[in-house]
PDB file of C-alpha atoms and ligand atoms in Angstrom:
ATOM      1  CA  MET E  89      30.869  66.837 -42.142  1.00 43.00           C
ATOM      2  CA  THR E  90      33.374  64.868 -39.320  1.00 60.00           C
ATOM      3  CA  LEU E  91      36.075  66.793 -37.487  1.00 82.00           C
ATOM      4  CA  ASP E  92      39.150  64.592 -37.275  1.00 95.00           C
ATOM      5  CA  THR E  93      40.540  64.544 -33.147  1.00 95.00           C
ATOM      6  CA  THR E  94      43.487  62.493 -34.215  1.00 95.00           C
ATOM      7  CA  GLN E  95      45.957  66.482 -33.628  1.00 94.00           C
ATOM      8  CA  LEU E  96      43.398  67.362 -31.102  1.00 94.00           C
ATOM      9  CA  ASN E  97      44.620  64.103 -29.485  1.00 95.00           C
ATOM     10  CA  ARG E  98      47.891  63.640 -29.224  1.00 93.00           C
ATOM     11  CA  GLU E  99      48.048  67.338 -27.394  1.00 92.00           C
ATOM     12  CA  ARG E 100      46.055  65.515 -24.879  1.00 95.00           C
ATOM     13  CA  VAL E 101      48.989  63.705 -22.736  1.00 93.00           C
ATOM     14  CA  PHE E 102      47.944  62.812 -19.627  1.00 92.00           C
ATOM     15  CA  PHE E 103      50.625  59.895 -19.046  1.00 88.00           C
ATOM     16  CA  GLU E 104      54.877  60.075 -18.894  1.00 83.00           C
ATOM     17  CA  THR E 105      55.057  58.865 -22.150  1.00 79.00           C
ATOM     18  CA  GLY E 106      57.413  56.200 -21.264  1.00 82.00           C
ATOM     19  CA  GLN E 107      54.792  54.164 -18.542  1.00 87.00           C
ATOM     20  CA  THR E 108      52.517  52.472 -20.087  1.00 96.00           C
ATOM     21  CA  LEU E 109      49.426  53.035 -18.704  1.00 97.00           C
ATOM     22  CA  TRP E 110      46.204  51.584 -19.192  1.00 98.00           C
ATOM     23  CA  LEU E 111      42.858  52.577 -21.210  1.00 98.00           C
ATOM     24  CA  PHE E 112      39.545  51.752 -20.483  1.00 98.00           C
ATOM     25  CA  GLY E 113      37.037  50.504 -23.234  1.00 98.00           C
ATOM     26  CA  TYR E 114      33.556  50.576 -23.289  1.00 98.00           C
ATOM     27  CA  GLY E 115      32.547  50.293 -26.944  1.00 98.00           C
ATOM     28  CA  SER E 116      34.483  48.628 -30.334  1.00 98.00           C
ATOM     29  CA  LEU E 117      37.461  48.637 -27.910  1.00 98.00           C
ATOM     30  CA  ILE E 118      36.401  45.552 -25.628  1.00 98.00           C
ATOM     31  CA  TRP E 119      35.928  42.933 -28.331  1.00 97.00           C
ATOM     32  CA  LYS E 120      37.886  44.198 -31.161  1.00 97.00           C
ATOM     33  CA  ALA E 121      41.586  44.394 -28.963  1.00 96.00           C
ATOM     34  CA  GLU E 122      43.418  45.118 -32.900  1.00 94.00           C
ATOM     35  CA  PHE E 123      46.832  46.521 -30.647  1.00 97.00           C
ATOM     36  CA  PRO E 124      49.710  45.635 -28.820  1.00 97.00           C
ATOM     37  CA  PHE E 125      48.846  45.544 -25.019  1.00 98.00           C
ATOM     38  CA  HIS E 126      50.372  44.166 -21.331  1.00 98.00           C
ATOM     39  CA  GLU E 127      47.204  42.656 -19.130  1.00 97.00           C
ATOM     40  CA  ARG E 128      43.841  42.915 -19.904  1.00 98.00           C
ATOM     41  CA  ARG E 129      41.647  42.756 -17.073  1.00 98.00           C
ATOM     42  CA  PRO E 130      37.298  43.949 -16.829  1.00 98.00           C
ATOM     43  CA  ALA E 131      36.632  47.192 -15.479  1.00 98.00           C
ATOM     44  CA  HIS E 132      34.541  49.217 -14.264  1.00 98.00           C
ATOM     45  CA  ILE E 133      33.680  52.823 -14.172  1.00 98.00           C
ATOM     46  CA  GLU E 134      31.266  54.993 -12.505  1.00 98.00           C
ATOM     47  CA  GLY E 135      29.112  57.719 -13.350  1.00 98.00           C
ATOM     48  CA  TRP E 136      28.806  57.688 -16.767  1.00 98.00           C
ATOM     49  CA  THR E 137      26.045  55.535 -19.596  1.00 98.00           C
ATOM     50  CA  ARG E 138      27.281  54.195 -22.640  1.00 98.00           C
ATOM     51  CA  ARG E 139      24.801  55.100 -25.293  1.00 98.00           C
ATOM     52  CA  PHE E 140      24.630  54.645 -29.207  1.00 98.00           C
ATOM     53  CA  TRP E 141      25.003  57.886 -30.035  1.00 98.00           C
ATOM     54  CA  GLN E 142      28.391  58.568 -32.125  1.00 98.00           C
ATOM     55  CA  GLY E 143      28.025  59.550 -35.543  1.00 97.00           C
ATOM     56  CA  SER E 144      29.831  56.502 -37.846  1.00 97.00           C
ATOM     57  CA  HIS E 145      31.017  57.861 -40.344  1.00 94.00           C
ATOM     58  CA  ASP E 146      34.712  56.701 -40.736  1.00 92.00           C
ATOM     59  CA  HIS E 147      34.086  52.921 -39.949  1.00 96.00           C
ATOM     60  CA  ARG E 148      30.269  51.558 -39.181  1.00 97.00           C
ATOM     61  CA  GLY E 149      28.982  54.357 -41.655  1.00 96.00           C
ATOM     62  CA  THR E 150      29.888  56.855 -44.446  1.00 96.00           C
ATOM     63  CA  PRO E 151      29.177  61.031 -44.326  1.00 93.00           C
ATOM     64  CA  GLU E 152      26.106  60.267 -46.802  1.00 95.00           C
ATOM     65  CA  ALA E 153      24.231  57.700 -44.427  1.00 96.00           C
ATOM     66  CA  PRO E 154      26.100  57.693 -40.985  1.00 97.00           C
ATOM     67  CA  GLY E 155      26.241  54.069 -38.710  1.00 98.00           C
ATOM     68  CA  ARG E 156      25.776  54.378 -34.742  1.00 98.00           C
ATOM     69  CA  VAL E 157      28.073  53.863 -32.793  1.00 98.00           C
ATOM     70  CA  ALA E 158      29.283  53.907 -28.705  1.00 98.00           C
ATOM     71  CA  THR E 159      29.631  57.112 -26.734  1.00 98.00           C
ATOM     72  CA  LEU E 160      29.329  57.366 -23.024  1.00 98.00           C
ATOM     73  CA  VAL E 161      27.279  60.137 -21.201  1.00 98.00           C
ATOM     74  CA  GLU E 162      27.357  61.079 -17.685  1.00 98.00           C
ATOM     75  CA  SER E 163      24.860  59.106 -15.860  1.00 97.00           C
ATOM     76  CA  SER E 164      24.565  59.874 -11.751  1.00 98.00           C
ATOM     77  CA  GLY E 165      25.097  56.736  -9.874  1.00 97.00           C
ATOM     78  CA  ALA E 166      25.794  54.721 -13.007  1.00 97.00           C
ATOM     79  CA  CYS E 167      28.320  51.786 -13.196  1.00 97.00           C
ATOM     80  CA  CYS E 168      29.531  50.892 -16.910  1.00 98.00           C
ATOM     81  CA  GLN E 169      31.765  48.066 -17.668  1.00 98.00           C
ATOM     82  CA  GLY E 170      33.919  47.421 -20.367  1.00 98.00           C
ATOM     83  CA  MET E 171      37.238  45.596 -20.643  1.00 98.00           C
ATOM     84  CA  ALA E 172      40.923  47.849 -19.602  1.00 98.00           C
ATOM     85  CA  TYR E 173      44.026  47.196 -21.230  1.00 98.00           C
ATOM     86  CA  ARG E 174      47.161  48.345 -19.474  1.00 98.00           C
ATOM     87  CA  ILE E 175      49.101  49.180 -22.860  1.00 98.00           C
ATOM     88  CA  ASP E 176      52.507  51.700 -23.689  1.00 96.00           C
ATOM     89  CA  ALA E 177      52.235  54.853 -24.547  1.00 94.00           C
ATOM     90  CA  ASP E 178      53.713  55.100 -27.948  1.00 93.00           C
ATOM     91  CA  THR E 179      49.863  52.588 -28.627  1.00 96.00           C
ATOM     92  CA  LEU E 180      47.567  55.838 -28.480  1.00 96.00           C
ATOM     93  CA  ALA E 181      49.036  57.063 -31.344  1.00 95.00           C
ATOM     94  CA  PRO E 182      47.726  54.192 -34.178  1.00 97.00           C
ATOM     95  CA  LEU E 183      44.243  54.693 -31.630  1.00 97.00           C
ATOM     96  CA  ASP E 184      43.957  58.134 -31.421  1.00 97.00           C
ATOM     97  CA  VAL E 185      43.688  57.477 -35.783  1.00 96.00           C
ATOM     98  CA  ARG E 186      41.408  54.685 -35.402  1.00 97.00           C
ATOM     99  CA  GLU E 187      38.978  56.454 -32.914  1.00 96.00           C
ATOM    100  CA  LYS E 188      39.520  60.401 -35.130  1.00 95.00           C
ATOM    101  CA  ASN E 189      35.897  60.949 -36.189  1.00 95.00           C
ATOM    102  CA  GLY E 190      35.341  62.215 -32.720  1.00 96.00           C
ATOM    103  CA  TYR E 191      36.517  61.214 -30.170  1.00 98.00           C
ATOM    104  CA  LEU E 192      39.110  62.703 -26.950  1.00 97.00           C
ATOM    105  CA  ARG E 193      41.195  60.940 -24.777  1.00 98.00           C
ATOM    106  CA  GLU E 194      40.272  61.570 -21.223  1.00 98.00           C
ATOM    107  CA  ARG E 195      41.110  60.891 -18.069  1.00 98.00           C
ATOM    108  CA  ILE E 196      38.944  57.772 -16.156  1.00 98.00           C
ATOM    109  CA  THR E 197      39.571  55.681 -12.912  1.00 98.00           C
ATOM    110  CA  LEU E 198      38.869  52.795 -13.427  1.00 98.00           C
ATOM    111  CA  HIS E 199      37.310  49.933 -10.372  1.00 98.00           C
ATOM    112  CA  PHE E 200      38.390  46.314 -11.682  1.00 98.00           C
ATOM    113  CA  HIS E 201      36.592  43.571  -9.709  1.00 95.00           C
ATOM    114  CA  ASP E 202      39.770  42.940  -7.335  1.00 97.00           C
ATOM    115  CA  GLY E 203      38.286  46.362  -5.707  1.00 97.00           C
ATOM    116  CA  SER E 204      41.229  48.154  -6.891  1.00 98.00           C
ATOM    117  CA  HIS E 205      41.173  51.312  -8.810  1.00 98.00           C
ATOM    118  CA  ALA E 206      44.002  52.601 -11.455  1.00 97.00           C
ATOM    119  CA  GLU E 207      43.176  56.493 -13.497  1.00 97.00           C
ATOM    120  CA  GLY E 208      43.477  55.581 -17.384  1.00 98.00           C
ATOM    121  CA  LEU E 209      42.130  56.678 -20.445  1.00 98.00           C
ATOM    122  CA  ILE E 210      39.380  56.187 -22.351  1.00 98.00           C
ATOM    123  CA  TYR E 211      37.583  57.729 -26.038  1.00 98.00           C
ATOM    124  CA  LEU E 212      35.075  60.029 -25.242  1.00 98.00           C
ATOM    125  CA  ALA E 213      32.497  61.497 -27.975  1.00 98.00           C
ATOM    126  CA  THR E 214      31.091  64.264 -26.226  1.00 97.00           C
ATOM    127  CA  ALA E 215      28.178  66.513 -27.725  1.00 97.00           C
ATOM    128  CA  ASP E 216      29.602  69.208 -29.657  1.00 95.00           C
ATOM    129  CA  ASN E 217      31.695  67.089 -32.061  1.00 95.00           C
ATOM    130  CA  ALA E 218      30.734  67.350 -34.569  1.00 94.00           C
ATOM    131  CA  ALA E 219      29.220  63.639 -35.790  1.00 95.00           C
ATOM    132  CA  TYR E 220      27.804  63.511 -32.592  1.00 97.00           C
ATOM    133  CA  LEU E 221      23.635  62.708 -33.594  1.00 97.00           C
ATOM    134  CA  GLY E 222      22.400  62.252 -29.965  1.00 98.00           C
ATOM    135  CA  HIS E 223      19.240  60.547 -28.743  1.00 98.00           C
ATOM    136  CA  ALA E 224      17.029  59.034 -30.997  1.00 98.00           C
ATOM    137  CA  PRO E 225      13.575  55.978 -29.873  1.00 98.00           C
ATOM    138  CA  LEU E 226      15.637  52.614 -29.509  1.00 97.00           C
ATOM    139  CA  ASP E 227      13.618  51.866 -33.060  1.00 97.00           C
ATOM    140  CA  GLN E 228      15.182  54.820 -34.883  1.00 98.00           C
ATOM    141  CA  MET E 229      18.665  53.885 -33.319  1.00 98.00           C
ATOM    142  CA  ALA E 230      17.907  49.915 -35.029  1.00 98.00           C
ATOM    143  CA  ARG E 231      16.439  50.379 -37.837  1.00 98.00           C
ATOM    144  CA  GLN E 232      19.778  53.436 -38.594  1.00 98.00           C
ATOM    145  CA  ILE E 233      22.042  50.425 -37.247  1.00 98.00           C
ATOM    146  CA  ALA E 234      20.289  47.598 -39.201  1.00 98.00           C
ATOM    147  CA  THR E 235      21.177  49.113 -42.462  1.00 97.00           C
ATOM    148  CA  ALA E 236      24.229  51.463 -42.421  1.00 98.00           C
ATOM    149  CA  GLU E 237      27.665  49.941 -43.621  1.00 98.00           C
ATOM    150  CA  GLY E 238      31.275  51.386 -43.698  1.00 97.00           C
ATOM    151  CA  PRO E 239      35.256  50.212 -44.419  1.00 96.00           C
ATOM    152  CA  SER E 240      35.451  48.856 -41.295  1.00 96.00           C
ATOM    153  CA  GLY E 241      32.130  46.415 -42.041  1.00 97.00           C
ATOM    154  CA  THR E 242      27.887  46.387 -41.296  1.00 98.00           C
ATOM    155  CA  ASN E 243      26.739  48.905 -38.269  1.00 98.00           C
ATOM    156  CA  ARG E 244      25.255  44.945 -37.448  1.00 98.00           C
ATOM    157  CA  ASP E 245      27.631  43.347 -36.768  1.00 98.00           C
ATOM    158  CA  TYR E 246      29.261  46.097 -34.208  1.00 98.00           C
ATOM    159  CA  LEU E 247      26.296  46.081 -32.318  1.00 98.00           C
ATOM    160  CA  LEU E 248      25.790  42.172 -32.130  1.00 98.00           C
ATOM    161  CA  ASN E 249      29.886  42.102 -31.151  1.00 98.00           C
ATOM    162  CA  LEU E 250      29.446  44.729 -29.137  1.00 98.00           C
ATOM    163  CA  ALA E 251      26.375  43.156 -27.085  1.00 98.00           C
ATOM    164  CA  ALA E 252      28.011  39.688 -26.902  1.00 98.00           C
ATOM    165  CA  ALA E 253      31.503  40.963 -25.068  1.00 98.00           C
ATOM    166  CA  LEU E 254      29.377  42.385 -22.422  1.00 98.00           C
ATOM    167  CA  GLU E 255      27.386  38.662 -22.472  1.00 98.00           C
ATOM    168  CA  ASP E 256      30.717  37.076 -21.621  1.00 98.00           C
ATOM    169  CA  LEU E 257      30.925  39.648 -19.175  1.00 97.00           C
ATOM    170  CA  GLY E 258      28.858  39.944 -17.916  1.00 97.00           C
ATOM    171  CA  ALA E 259      27.660  43.420 -17.688  1.00 97.00           C
ATOM    172  CA  GLU E 260      23.555  44.499 -17.268  1.00 94.00           C
ATOM    173  CA  ASP E 261      22.692  46.827 -20.132  1.00 98.00           C
ATOM    174  CA  SER E 262      19.525  47.323 -20.806  1.00 97.00           C
ATOM    175  CA  HIS E 263      20.336  49.961 -23.567  1.00 98.00           C
ATOM    176  CA  VAL E 264      22.601  48.287 -25.859  1.00 98.00           C
ATOM    177  CA  PHE E 265      21.234  44.298 -25.128  1.00 98.00           C
ATOM    178  CA  GLU E 266      17.724  45.826 -26.423  1.00 98.00           C
ATOM    179  CA  LEU E 267      18.597  47.745 -29.254  1.00 98.00           C
ATOM    180  CA  ALA E 268      20.459  44.181 -30.418  1.00 98.00           C
ATOM    181  CA  GLU E 269      17.609  42.204 -29.934  1.00 98.00           C
ATOM    182  CA  ARG E 270      15.045  44.596 -32.188  1.00 98.00           C
ATOM    183  CA  VAL E 271      17.937  45.353 -34.979  1.00 98.00           C
ATOM    184  CA  THR E 272      18.367  41.053 -34.461  1.00 97.00           C
ATOM    185  CA  ARG E 273      13.885  41.013 -35.185  1.00 96.00           C
ATOM    186  CA  LEU E 274      14.071  43.649 -38.037  1.00 95.00           C
ATOM    187  CA  PRO E 275      14.149  41.853 -41.716  1.00 80.00           C
TER     188      PRO E 275
HETATM  189  C1  SIN X  16      35.903  52.257 -27.748  1.00 91.37           C
HETATM  190  O1  SIN X  16      35.950  51.011 -27.223  1.00 91.37           O
HETATM  191  O2  SIN X  16      36.568  52.361 -25.627  1.00 91.37           O
HETATM  192  C2  SIN X  16      35.433  53.231 -27.852  1.00 91.37           C
HETATM  193  C3  SIN X  16      34.645  53.703 -28.519  1.00 91.37           C
HETATM  194  C4  SIN X  16      34.559  52.802 -29.915  1.00 91.37           C
HETATM  195  O3  SIN X  16      35.718  52.664 -30.532  1.00 91.37           O
HETATM  196  O4  SIN X  16      34.103  52.087 -30.142  1.00 91.37           O
END
């Protein structure tokens, strides 16, 4: 069962229309930027950590066999590396559709490598959304990711593309790297 967040997100207008805004990507938005942007800069956010705790019924799995994709959980002192995109506000409409399976627009402070910061947006899937799966042992999550597949492709590719993108960024993320290692070891 999924809850489509598209309409909810259209009402979550935190920035003036007609201006550009920063979007922080921490999952597929790092490596699959199929949307127009003015500039792209590596960035991080503080107090959040990436976890494969969100179910995917529409991209990397199906309602019968959901995949697992990235969301963020609050974690004091944590730092999550990702990619910031400066986009037109209009670009959010198709992104709302792409992220409709439980993700909500939220305001966040982005930190850039030069020490500057900016207010921006993330798409966040919290524990109260219908597609949320939450914590499971890494081996169990790896088995689920190794077998799930949906209209956007395999769950395995989502994970391995994210791990490769994080490596390119020089990011630390033991959760993602350990999951990727387990998935590649599975037959
Ligand atoms: C994101 O990448 O920032 C959100 C989650 C996803 O689309 O994978």
